[in-house]
mmCIF file of C-alpha atoms in Angstrom:
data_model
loop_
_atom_site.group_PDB
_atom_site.id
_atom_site.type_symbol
_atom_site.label_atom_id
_atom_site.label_comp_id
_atom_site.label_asym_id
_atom_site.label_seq_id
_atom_site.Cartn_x
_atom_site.Cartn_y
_atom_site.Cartn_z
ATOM 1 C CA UNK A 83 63.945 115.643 71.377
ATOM 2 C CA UNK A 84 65.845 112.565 72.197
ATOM 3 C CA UNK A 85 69.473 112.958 73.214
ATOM 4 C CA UNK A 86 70.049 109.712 70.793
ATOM 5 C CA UNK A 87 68.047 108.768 68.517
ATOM 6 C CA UNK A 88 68.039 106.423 65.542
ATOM 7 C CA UNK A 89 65.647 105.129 62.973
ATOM 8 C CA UNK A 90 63.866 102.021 64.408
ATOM 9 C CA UNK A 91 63.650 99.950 61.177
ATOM 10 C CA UNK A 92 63.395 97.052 60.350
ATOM 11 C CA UNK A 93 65.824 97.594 57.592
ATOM 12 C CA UNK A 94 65.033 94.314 55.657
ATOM 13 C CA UNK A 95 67.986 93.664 53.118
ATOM 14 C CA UNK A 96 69.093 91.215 50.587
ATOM 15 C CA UNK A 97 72.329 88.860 51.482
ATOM 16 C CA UNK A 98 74.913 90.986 49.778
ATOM 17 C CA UNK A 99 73.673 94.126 50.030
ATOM 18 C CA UNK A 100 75.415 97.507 51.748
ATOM 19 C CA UNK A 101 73.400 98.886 54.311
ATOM 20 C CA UNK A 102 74.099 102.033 56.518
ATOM 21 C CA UNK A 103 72.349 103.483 59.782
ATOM 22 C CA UNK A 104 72.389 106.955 60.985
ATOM 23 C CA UNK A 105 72.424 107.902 64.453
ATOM 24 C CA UNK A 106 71.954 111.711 65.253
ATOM 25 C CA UNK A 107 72.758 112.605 68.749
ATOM 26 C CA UNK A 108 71.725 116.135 71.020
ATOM 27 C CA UNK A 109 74.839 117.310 73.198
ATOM 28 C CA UNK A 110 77.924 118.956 71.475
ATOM 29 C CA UNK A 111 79.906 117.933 73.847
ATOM 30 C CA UNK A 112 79.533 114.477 73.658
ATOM 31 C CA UNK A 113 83.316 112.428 73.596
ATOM 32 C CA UNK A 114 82.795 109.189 72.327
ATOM 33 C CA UNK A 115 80.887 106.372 70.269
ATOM 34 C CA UNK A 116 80.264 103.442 70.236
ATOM 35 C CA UNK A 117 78.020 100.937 68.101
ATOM 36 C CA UNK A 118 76.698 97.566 69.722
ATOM 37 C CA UNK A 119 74.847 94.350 68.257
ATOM 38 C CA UNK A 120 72.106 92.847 69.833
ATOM 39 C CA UNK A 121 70.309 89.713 69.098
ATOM 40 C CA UNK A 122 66.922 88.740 70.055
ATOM 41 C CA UNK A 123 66.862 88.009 73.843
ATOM 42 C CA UNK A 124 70.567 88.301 74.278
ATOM 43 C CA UNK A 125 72.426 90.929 75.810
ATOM 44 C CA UNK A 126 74.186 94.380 74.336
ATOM 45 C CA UNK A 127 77.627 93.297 72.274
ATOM 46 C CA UNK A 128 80.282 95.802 71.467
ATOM 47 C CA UNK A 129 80.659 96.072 67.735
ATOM 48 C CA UNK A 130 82.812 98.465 67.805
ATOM 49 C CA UNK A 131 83.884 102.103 69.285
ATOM 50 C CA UNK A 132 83.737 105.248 66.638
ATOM 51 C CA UNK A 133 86.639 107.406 65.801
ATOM 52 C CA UNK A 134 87.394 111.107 65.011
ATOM 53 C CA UNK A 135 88.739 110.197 61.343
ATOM 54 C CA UNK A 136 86.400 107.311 60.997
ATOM 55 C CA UNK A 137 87.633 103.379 61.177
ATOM 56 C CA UNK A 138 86.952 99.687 59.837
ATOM 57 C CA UNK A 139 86.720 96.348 60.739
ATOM 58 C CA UNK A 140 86.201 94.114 58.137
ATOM 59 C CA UNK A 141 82.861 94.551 56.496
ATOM 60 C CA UNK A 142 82.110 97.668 58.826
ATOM 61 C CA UNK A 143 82.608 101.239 58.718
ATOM 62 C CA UNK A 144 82.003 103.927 61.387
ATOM 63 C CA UNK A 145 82.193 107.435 61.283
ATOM 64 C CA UNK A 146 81.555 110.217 63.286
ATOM 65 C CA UNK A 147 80.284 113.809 62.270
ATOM 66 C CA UNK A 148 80.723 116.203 64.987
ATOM 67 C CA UNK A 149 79.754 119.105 62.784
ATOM 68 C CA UNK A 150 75.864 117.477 62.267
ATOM 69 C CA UNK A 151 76.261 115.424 65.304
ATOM 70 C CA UNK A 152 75.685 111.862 63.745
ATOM 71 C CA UNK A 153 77.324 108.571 63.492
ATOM 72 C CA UNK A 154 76.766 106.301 61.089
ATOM 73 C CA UNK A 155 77.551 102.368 60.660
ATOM 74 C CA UNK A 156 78.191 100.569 56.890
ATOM 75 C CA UNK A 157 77.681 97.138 56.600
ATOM 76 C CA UNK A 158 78.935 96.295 53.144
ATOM 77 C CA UNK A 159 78.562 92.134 51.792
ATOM 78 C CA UNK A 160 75.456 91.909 54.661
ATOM 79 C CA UNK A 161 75.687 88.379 55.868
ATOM 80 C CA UNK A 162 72.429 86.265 57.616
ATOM 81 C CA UNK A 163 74.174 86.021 60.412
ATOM 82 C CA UNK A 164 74.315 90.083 60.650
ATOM 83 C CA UNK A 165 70.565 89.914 61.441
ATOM 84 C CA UNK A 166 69.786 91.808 64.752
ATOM 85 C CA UNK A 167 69.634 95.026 66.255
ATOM 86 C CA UNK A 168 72.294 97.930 66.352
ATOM 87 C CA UNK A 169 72.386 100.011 69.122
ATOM 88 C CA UNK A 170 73.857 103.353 69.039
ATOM 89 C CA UNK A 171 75.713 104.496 72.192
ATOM 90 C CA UNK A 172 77.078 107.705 73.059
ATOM 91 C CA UNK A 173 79.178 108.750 76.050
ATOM 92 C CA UNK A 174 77.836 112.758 76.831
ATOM 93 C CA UNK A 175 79.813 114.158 78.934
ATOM 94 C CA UNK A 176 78.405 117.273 81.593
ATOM 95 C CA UNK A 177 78.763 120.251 82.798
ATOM 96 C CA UNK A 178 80.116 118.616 86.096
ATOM 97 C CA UNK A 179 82.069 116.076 84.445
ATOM 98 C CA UNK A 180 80.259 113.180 85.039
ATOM 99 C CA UNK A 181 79.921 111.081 81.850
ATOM 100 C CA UNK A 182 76.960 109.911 81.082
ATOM 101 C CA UNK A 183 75.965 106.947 78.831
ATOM 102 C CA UNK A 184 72.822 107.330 76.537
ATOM 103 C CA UNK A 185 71.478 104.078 74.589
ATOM 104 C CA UNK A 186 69.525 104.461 71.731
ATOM 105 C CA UNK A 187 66.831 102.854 70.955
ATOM 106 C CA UNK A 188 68.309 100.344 68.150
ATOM 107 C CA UNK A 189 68.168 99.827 64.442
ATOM 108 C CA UNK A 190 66.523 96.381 63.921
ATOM 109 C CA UNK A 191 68.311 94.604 60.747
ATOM 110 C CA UNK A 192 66.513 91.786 58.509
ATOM 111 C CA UNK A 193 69.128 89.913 56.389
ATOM 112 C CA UNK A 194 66.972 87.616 53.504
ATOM 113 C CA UNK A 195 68.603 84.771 51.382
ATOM 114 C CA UNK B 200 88.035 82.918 81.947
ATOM 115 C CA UNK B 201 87.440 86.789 82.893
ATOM 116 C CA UNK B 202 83.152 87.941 82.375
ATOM 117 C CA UNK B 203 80.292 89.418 83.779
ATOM 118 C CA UNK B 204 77.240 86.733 85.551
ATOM 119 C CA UNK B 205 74.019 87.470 86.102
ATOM 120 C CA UNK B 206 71.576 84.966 88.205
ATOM 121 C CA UNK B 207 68.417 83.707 87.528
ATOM 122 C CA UNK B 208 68.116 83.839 83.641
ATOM 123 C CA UNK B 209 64.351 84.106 84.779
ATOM 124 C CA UNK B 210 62.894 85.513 87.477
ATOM 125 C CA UNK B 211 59.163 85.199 88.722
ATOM 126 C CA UNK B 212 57.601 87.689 91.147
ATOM 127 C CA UNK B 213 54.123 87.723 92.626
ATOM 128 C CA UNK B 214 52.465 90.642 93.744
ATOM 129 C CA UNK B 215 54.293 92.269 96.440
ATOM 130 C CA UNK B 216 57.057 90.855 96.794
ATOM 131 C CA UNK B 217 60.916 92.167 96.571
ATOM 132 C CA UNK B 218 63.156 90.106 94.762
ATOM 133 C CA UNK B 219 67.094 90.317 94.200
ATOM 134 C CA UNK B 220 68.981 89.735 91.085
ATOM 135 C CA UNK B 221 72.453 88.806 91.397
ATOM 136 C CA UNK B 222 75.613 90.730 88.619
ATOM 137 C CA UNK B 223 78.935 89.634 89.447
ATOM 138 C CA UNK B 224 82.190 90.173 87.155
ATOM 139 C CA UNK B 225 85.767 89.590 87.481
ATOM 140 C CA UNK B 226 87.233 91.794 85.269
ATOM 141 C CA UNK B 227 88.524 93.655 87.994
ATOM 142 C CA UNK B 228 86.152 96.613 86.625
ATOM 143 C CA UNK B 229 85.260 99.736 89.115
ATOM 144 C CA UNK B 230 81.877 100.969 87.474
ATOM 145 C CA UNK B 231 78.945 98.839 87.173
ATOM 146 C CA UNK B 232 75.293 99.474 85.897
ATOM 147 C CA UNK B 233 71.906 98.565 85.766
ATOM 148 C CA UNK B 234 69.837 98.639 82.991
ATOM 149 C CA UNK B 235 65.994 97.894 81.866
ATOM 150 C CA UNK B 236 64.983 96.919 78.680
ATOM 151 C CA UNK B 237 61.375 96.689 77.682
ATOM 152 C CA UNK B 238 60.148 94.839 74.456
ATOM 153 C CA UNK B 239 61.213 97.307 71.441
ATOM 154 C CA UNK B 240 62.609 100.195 73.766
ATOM 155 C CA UNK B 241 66.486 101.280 74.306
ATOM 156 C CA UNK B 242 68.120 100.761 77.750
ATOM 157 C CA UNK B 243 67.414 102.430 80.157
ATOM 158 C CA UNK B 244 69.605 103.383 83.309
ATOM 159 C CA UNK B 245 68.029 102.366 86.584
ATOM 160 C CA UNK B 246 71.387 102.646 88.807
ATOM 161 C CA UNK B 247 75.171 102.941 88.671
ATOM 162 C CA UNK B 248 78.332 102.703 90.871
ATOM 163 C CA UNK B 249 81.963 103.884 90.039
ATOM 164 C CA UNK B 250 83.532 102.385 93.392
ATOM 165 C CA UNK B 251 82.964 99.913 95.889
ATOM 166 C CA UNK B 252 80.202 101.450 98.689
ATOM 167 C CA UNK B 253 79.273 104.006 96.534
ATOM 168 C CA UNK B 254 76.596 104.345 94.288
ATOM 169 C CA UNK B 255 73.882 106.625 91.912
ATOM 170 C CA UNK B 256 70.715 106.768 91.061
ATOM 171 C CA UNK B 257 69.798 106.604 87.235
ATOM 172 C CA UNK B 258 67.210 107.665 85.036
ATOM 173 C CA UNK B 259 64.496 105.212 86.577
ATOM 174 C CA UNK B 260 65.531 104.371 90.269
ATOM 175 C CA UNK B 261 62.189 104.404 91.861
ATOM 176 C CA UNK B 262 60.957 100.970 93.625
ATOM 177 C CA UNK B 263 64.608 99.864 93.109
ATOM 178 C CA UNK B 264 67.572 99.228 95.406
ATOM 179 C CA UNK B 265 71.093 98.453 95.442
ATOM 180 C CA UNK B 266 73.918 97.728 97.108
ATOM 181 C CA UNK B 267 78.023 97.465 95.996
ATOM 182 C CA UNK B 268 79.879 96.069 99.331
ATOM 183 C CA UNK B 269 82.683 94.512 97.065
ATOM 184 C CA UNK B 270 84.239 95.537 94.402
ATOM 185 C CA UNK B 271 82.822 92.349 92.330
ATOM 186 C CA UNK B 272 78.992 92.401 93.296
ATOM 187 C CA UNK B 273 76.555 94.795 92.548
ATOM 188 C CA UNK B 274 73.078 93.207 93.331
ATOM 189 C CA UNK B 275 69.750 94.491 92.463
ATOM 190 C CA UNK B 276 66.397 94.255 94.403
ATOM 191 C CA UNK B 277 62.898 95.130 92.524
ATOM 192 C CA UNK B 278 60.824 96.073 95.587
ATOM 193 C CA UNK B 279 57.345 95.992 95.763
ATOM 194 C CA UNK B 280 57.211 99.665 95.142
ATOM 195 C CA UNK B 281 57.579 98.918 91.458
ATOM 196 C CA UNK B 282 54.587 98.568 90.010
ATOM 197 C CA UNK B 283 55.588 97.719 86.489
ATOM 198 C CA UNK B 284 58.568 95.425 86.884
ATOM 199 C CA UNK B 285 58.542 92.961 84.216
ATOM 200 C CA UNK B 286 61.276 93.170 81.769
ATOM 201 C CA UNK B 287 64.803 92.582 81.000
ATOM 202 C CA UNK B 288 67.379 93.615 83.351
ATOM 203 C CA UNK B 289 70.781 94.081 82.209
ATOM 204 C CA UNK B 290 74.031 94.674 84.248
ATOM 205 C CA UNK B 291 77.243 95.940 82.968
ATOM 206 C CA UNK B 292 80.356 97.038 84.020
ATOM 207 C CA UNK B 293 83.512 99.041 83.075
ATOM 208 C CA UNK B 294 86.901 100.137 83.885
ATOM 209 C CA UNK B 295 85.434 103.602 84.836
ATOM 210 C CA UNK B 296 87.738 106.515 84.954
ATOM 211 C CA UNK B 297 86.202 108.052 81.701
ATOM 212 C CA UNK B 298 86.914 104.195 80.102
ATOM 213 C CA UNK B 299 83.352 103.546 79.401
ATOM 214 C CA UNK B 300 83.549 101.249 77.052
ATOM 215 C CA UNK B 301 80.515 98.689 79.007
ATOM 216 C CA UNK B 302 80.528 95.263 78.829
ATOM 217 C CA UNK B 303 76.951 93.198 79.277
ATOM 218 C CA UNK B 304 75.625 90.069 81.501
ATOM 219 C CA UNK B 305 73.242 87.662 79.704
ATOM 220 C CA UNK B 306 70.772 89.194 81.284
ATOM 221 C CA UNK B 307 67.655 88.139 83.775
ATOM 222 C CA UNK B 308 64.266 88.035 82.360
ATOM 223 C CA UNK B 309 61.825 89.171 85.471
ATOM 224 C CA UNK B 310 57.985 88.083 84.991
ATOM 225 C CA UNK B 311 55.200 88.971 87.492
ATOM 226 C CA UNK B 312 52.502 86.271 88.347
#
């Protein structure tokens, strides 16, 4: 099993539209989360980080599920411009206490006019 | 203005060869990273340093070197030893000190010939 995993997609989505992504991650005793954009070619972009109780920033939502060990990313009023790839990061940290930083492998995201 | 460089954008390669590509940042971060990324696939963690002359080996280290003699460098080479280097390489640093909230280069796009 993957320590983070997400569905690959392509979610392909009216303009408009809510759209959510689910990533499910392995170790319990991860500490934090983090969603980034990435478009085609470009580098890793931080969306935004994922808290306990959940948070928002404009059109997006994060939470965080520690009991089924997911996060999960809305995207309510999808825009074009909202058209690339989500990554899902988590920091898991070890039995040494080293952190470690595990990328999924990304949500691709299709916004049509 | 305060980022993270990374030189060439492209890189070409011919068979046996090492070749160095460059990451510098002034954000006055301690940890910096190197990442792969091949065509569909998550990052992947090749090496990382927390402090100046110091540094880890990652998931995928083999037929790579680095070095981190200032705090603002942390240079790449893709030695001959790897035999399937073409991809995108990705640096990143952070404040480190369980901040890990990573911040990206543009990237370098290495191509064997």
């Amino acid at each position: 099993r993957k320590e983070v995993e997400q569905d690959p997609g392509p979610f392909n989505v009216p303009e408009g539209a809510t759209v959510a992504f689910n990533c499910t991650y392995s170790n319990s005793a991860s500490q934090s989360f983090f969603w980034y954009r990435q478009d085609c070619r470009k580098e890793p972009k931080l969306l935004m980080s994922v808290y306990s109780s959940g948070n928002e920033d404009g059109r997006f939502t994060a939470q965080l599920n520690r009991a089924s060990q997911y996060i999960s990313l809305l995207i309510r009023d999808s825009k074009l411009s909202d058209s690339a790839t989500y990554l899902c990061v988590v920091n898991m940290r070890g039995y040494s206490s080293a952190s470690k930083i595990i990328f999924g492998s990304g949500t691709r995201l299709s916004i049509r006019p | 203005d305060g980022g993270i460089t990374q030189s060439p954008k492209y890189l070409f390669r011919k068979e046996g060869q090492n070749v160095t590509l460059s990451c510098e940042q002034n954000l006055n971060h301690d940890a910096m990273y190197w990442y792969r990324q091949d065509p569909g696939q998550g990052l992947r963690l090749i090496y990382y340093s927390q402090i100046v002359n110091d540094f880890q080996k990652g998931d995928i280290a083999e037929g790579y070197s680095v070095s981190r003699e200032k705090k603002e460098s942390f240079p790449l080479t893709v030695t001959s030893a790897q035999k399937n280097p073409t991809a995108f390489y990705l640096c990143a640093s952070s404040y480190g000190g369980g901040e890990e909230t990573q911040y990206f280069g543009p990237g370098t796009r290495l191509l064997v010939l």
